[in-house]
Protein backbone atom coordinates (compact mmCIF):
# COMPACT_ATOMS: atom_id res chain seq x y z
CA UNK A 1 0.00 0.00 0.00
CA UNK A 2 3.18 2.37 1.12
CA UNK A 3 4.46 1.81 -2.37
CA UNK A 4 1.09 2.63 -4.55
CA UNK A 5 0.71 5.94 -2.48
CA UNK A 6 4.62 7.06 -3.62
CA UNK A 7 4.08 5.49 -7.05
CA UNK A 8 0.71 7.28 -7.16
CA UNK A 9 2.71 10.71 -6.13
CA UNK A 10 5.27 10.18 -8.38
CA UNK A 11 2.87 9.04 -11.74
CA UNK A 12 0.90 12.60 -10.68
CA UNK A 13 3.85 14.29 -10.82
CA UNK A 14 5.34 12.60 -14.40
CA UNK A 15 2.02 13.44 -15.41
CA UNK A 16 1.78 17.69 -14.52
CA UNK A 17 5.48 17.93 -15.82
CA UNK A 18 4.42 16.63 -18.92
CA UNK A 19 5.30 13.03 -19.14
CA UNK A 20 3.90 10.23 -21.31
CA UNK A 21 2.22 7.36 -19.69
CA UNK A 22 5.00 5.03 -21.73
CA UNK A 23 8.32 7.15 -20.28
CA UNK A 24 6.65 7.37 -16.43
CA UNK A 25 6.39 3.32 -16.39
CA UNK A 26 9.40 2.93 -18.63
CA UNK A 27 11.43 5.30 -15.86
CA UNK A 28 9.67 3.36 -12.81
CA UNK A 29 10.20 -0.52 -14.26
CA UNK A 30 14.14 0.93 -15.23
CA UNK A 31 14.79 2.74 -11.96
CA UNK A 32 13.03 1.44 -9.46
CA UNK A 33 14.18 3.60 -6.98
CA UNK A 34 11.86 6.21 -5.74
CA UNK A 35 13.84 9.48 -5.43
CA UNK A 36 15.75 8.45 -8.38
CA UNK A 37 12.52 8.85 -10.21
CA UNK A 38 11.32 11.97 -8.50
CA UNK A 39 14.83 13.91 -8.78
CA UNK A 40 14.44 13.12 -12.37
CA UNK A 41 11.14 14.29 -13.30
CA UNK A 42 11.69 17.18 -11.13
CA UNK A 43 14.81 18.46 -12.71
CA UNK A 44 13.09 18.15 -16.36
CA UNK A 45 10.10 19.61 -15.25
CA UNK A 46 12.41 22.50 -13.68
CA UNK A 47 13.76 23.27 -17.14
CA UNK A 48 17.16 21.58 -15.97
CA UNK A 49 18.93 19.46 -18.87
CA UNK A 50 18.15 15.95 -19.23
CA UNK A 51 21.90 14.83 -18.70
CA UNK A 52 21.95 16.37 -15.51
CA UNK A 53 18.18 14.65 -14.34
CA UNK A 54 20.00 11.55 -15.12
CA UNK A 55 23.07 12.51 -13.26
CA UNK A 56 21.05 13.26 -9.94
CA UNK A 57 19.06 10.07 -10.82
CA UNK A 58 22.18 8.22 -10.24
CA UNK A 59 23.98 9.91 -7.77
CA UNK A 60 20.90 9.47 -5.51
CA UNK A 61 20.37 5.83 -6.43
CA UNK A 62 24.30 5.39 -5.68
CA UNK A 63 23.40 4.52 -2.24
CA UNK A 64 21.94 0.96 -3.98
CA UNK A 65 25.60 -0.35 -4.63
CA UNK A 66 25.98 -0.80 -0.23
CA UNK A 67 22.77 -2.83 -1.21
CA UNK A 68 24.31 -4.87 -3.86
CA UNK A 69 27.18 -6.07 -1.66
CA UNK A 70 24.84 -7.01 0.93
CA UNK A 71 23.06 -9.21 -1.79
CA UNK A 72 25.60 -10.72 -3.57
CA UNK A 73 26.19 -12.38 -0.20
CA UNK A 74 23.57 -14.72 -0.45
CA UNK A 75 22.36 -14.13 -4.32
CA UNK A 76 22.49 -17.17 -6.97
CA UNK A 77 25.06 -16.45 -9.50
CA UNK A 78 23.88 -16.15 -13.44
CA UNK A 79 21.07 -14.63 -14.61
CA UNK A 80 19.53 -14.57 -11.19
CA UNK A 81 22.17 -12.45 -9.53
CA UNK A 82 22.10 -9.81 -12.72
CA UNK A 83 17.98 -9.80 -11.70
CA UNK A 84 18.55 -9.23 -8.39
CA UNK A 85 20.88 -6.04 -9.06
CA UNK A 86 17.97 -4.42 -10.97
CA UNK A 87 15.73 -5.08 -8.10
CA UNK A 88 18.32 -4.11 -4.98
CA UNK A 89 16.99 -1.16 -3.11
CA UNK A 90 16.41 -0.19 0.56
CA UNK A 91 12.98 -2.52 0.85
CA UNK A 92 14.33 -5.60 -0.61
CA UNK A 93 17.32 -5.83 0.95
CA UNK A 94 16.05 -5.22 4.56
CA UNK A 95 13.29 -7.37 4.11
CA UNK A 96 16.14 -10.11 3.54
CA UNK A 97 18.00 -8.94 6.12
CA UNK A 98 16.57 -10.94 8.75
CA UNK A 99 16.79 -14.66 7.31
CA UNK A 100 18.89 -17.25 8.91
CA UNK A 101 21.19 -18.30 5.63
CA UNK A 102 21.90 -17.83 2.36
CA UNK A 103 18.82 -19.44 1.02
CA UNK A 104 16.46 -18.16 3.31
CA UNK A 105 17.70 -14.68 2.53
CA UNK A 106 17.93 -15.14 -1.07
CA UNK A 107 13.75 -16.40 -0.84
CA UNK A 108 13.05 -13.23 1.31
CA UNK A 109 14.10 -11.17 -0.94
CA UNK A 110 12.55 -12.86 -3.76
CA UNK A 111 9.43 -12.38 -2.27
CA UNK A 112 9.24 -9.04 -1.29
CA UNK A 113 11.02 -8.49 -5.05
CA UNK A 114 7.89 -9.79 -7.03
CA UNK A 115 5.51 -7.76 -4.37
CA UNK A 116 7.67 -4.13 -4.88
CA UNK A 117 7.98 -4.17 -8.98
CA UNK A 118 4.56 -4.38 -9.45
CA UNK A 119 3.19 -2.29 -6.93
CA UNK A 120 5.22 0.54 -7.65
CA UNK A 121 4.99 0.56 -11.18
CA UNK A 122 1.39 -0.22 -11.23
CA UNK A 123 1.12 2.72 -8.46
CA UNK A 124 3.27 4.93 -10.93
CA UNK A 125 0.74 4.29 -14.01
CA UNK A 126 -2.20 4.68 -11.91
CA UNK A 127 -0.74 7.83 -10.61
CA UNK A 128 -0.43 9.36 -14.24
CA UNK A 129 -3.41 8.08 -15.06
CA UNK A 130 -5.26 9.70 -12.28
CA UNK A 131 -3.09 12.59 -12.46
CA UNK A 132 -4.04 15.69 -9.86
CA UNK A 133 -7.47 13.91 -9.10
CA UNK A 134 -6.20 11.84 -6.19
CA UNK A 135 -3.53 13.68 -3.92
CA UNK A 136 -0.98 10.76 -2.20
CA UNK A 137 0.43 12.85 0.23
CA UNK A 138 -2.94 13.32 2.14
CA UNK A 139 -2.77 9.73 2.56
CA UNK A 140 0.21 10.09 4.95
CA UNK A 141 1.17 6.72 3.63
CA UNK A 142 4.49 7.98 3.10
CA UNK A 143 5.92 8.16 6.78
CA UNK A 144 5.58 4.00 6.79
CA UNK A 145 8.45 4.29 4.66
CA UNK A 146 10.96 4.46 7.45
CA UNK A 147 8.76 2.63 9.81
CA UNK A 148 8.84 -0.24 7.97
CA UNK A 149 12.16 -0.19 7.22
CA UNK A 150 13.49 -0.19 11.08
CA UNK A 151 11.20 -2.69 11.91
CA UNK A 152 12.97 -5.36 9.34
CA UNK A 153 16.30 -4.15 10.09
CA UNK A 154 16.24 -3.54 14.10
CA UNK A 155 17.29 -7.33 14.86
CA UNK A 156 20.52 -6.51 13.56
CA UNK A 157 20.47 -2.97 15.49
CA UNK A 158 20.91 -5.17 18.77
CA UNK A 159 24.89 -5.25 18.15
CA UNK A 160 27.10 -2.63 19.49
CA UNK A 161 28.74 -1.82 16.57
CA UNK A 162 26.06 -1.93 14.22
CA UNK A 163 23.67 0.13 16.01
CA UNK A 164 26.38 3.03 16.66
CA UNK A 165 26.92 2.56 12.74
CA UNK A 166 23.51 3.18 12.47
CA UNK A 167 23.13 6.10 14.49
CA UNK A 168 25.88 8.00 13.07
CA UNK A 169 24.58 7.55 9.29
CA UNK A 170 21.31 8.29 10.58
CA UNK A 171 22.59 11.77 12.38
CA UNK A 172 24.32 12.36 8.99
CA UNK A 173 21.25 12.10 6.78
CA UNK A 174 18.96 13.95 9.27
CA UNK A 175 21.98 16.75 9.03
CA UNK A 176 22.81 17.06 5.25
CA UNK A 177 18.89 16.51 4.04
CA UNK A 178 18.62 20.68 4.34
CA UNK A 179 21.09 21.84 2.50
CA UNK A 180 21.77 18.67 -0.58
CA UNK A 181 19.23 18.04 -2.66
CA UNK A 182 15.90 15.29 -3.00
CA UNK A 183 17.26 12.19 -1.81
CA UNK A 184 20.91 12.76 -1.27
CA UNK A 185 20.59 12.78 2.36
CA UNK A 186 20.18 9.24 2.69
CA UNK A 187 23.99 8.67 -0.10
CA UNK A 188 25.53 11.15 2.62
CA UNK A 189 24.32 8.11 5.53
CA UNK A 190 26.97 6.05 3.66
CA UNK A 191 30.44 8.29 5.00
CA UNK A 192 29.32 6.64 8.28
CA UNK A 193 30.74 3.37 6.64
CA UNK A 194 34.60 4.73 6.45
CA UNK A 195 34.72 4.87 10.31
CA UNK A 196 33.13 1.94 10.42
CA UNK A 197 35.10 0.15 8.14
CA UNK A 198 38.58 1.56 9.36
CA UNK A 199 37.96 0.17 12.88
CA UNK A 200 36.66 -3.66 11.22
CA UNK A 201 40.15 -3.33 9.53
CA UNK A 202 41.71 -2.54 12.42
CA UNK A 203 40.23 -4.96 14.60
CA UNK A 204 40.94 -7.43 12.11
CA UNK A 205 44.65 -6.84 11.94
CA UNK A 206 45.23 -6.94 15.74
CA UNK A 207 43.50 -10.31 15.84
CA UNK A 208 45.93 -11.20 13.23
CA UNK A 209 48.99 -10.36 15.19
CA UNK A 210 51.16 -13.19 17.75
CA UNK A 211 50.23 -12.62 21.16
CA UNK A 212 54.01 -12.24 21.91
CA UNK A 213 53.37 -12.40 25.50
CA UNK A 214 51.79 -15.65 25.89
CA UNK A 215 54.53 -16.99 23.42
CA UNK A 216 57.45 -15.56 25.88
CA UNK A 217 55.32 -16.82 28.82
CA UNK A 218 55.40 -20.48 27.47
CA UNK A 219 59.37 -19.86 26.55
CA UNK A 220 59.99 -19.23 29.97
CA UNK A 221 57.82 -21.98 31.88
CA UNK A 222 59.67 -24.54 28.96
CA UNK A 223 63.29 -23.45 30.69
C-alpha cells in the first residue's frame, strides 16, 4: 500500500510535468528507486537538462551499490544475480536482512522483489493516469516508509557496533537533508561506513597479530 501511495505521487507528478504514460512506467520498471525517479522528473520539469536529471538520478540511487554487496552475499550467481541487481533497493534488501542463511535470505528477498515491482509501477501508471485527481500525500502513507524499514532491520540494530553505525549515518542524513538536494541525504548516511570500516580493519589486523606475551610466557615456563 506504502508503495502505490509514492508510485501514485510520483505518476501525478510525471504526469503535470508533462510526461507520457510510456516514459513514467518505462522510468519506474528501469529505476526502481523512488527518489531516483522523483529527482528526475523534477529536474526536467524545472527546465534543468536531461543529462543532468540523469546525473542526480544516479547519484541518488548510488546509495543501492551498499545494497548490492549485501546481496551478492547470499544471491544465486547467473542470470539470477544480474535480476537481483535491478531489483536491490532499501525494501528488498532489509526485508532479507533478517533470514537465517543464504537461502532463506535469497527467498526473502525474492518475495518481497515480485511484491515491490509491481506495486510501484502499477502505483506509478495509476498515478499518471489519475493525475491531480487523487492527492498521495494526504494519505500520509508515506511516513511507513521508514517505519517499515526499522522494523525489518532492528534485529541486527541489537549489536554494538552496528547500532552506533547506524546512528551515526542516521545523524548524517537527518543533518545534510537541508542543504543537498531530493534524496541525497540518505547517499551522505553512507560516510558513516569509512569509520566503520577503518575500525573492522583494524580490529581485524590486531586479531591477526602473535600474542608475543603468551609466546614468551610459554618460553619461559619450557626453561
Amino acid at each position: 500500500m506504502t508503495l502505490v501511495a509514492v508510485g501514485l505521487s510520483y505518476g501525478a507528478l510525471s504526469q503535470a510535468s508533462g510526461f507520457p504514460l510510456w516514459q513514467t512506467v518505462m522510468l519506474a520498471a528501469l529505476a526502481i528507486g523512488g527518489a531516483a525517479e522523483l529527482t528526475f522528473v523534477g529536474v526536467v520539469a524545472a527546465g534543468g537538462a536531461p543529462i543532468l536529471a540523469v546525473l542526480g538520478g544516479l547519484l541518488v540511487n548510488s546509495r543501492n551499490f551498499a545494497f548490492g554487496l549485501s546481496i551478492g552475499e547470499y544471491a544465486p550467481r547467473g542470470v539470477r544475480q544480474y535480476l537481483a541487481a535491478h531489483l536491490a533497493n532499501d525494501e528488498t534488501a532489509a526485508f532479507a536482512r533478517p533470514g537465517a542463511d543464504r537461502t532463506e535470505r535469497w527467498q526473502r528477498f525474492v518475495l518481497m522483489a515480485v511484491v515491490l515491482f509491481p506495486a510501484w509501477v502499477g502505483g506509478a501508471a495509476l498515478g499518471q493516469l489519475l493525475g491531480s485527481v487523487v492527492d498521495a500525500d494526504r494519505l500520509g502513507l508515506d511516513a511507513a516508509f521508514p517505519v517499515i524499514l526499522f522494523c525489518l532491520v532492528v534485529q541486527d540494530l541489537r549489536s554494538p557496533f552496528l547500532g552506533v553505525t547506524a546512528a551515526g549515518g542516521a545523524l548524517l542524513a537527518v543533518a545534510a537533508t537541508p542543504v543537498l538536494p531530493l534524496g541525497l541525504g540518505a547517499v551522505a548516511s553512507l560516510l558513516a561506513l569509512i569509520p566503520a570500516a577503518a575500525f573492522l580493519k583494524v580490529r581485524a589486523r590486531r586479531r591477526r597479530r602473535p600474542d608475543g606475551g603468551d609466546g614468551r610466557a610459554t618460553a619461559g615456563g619450557a626453561a
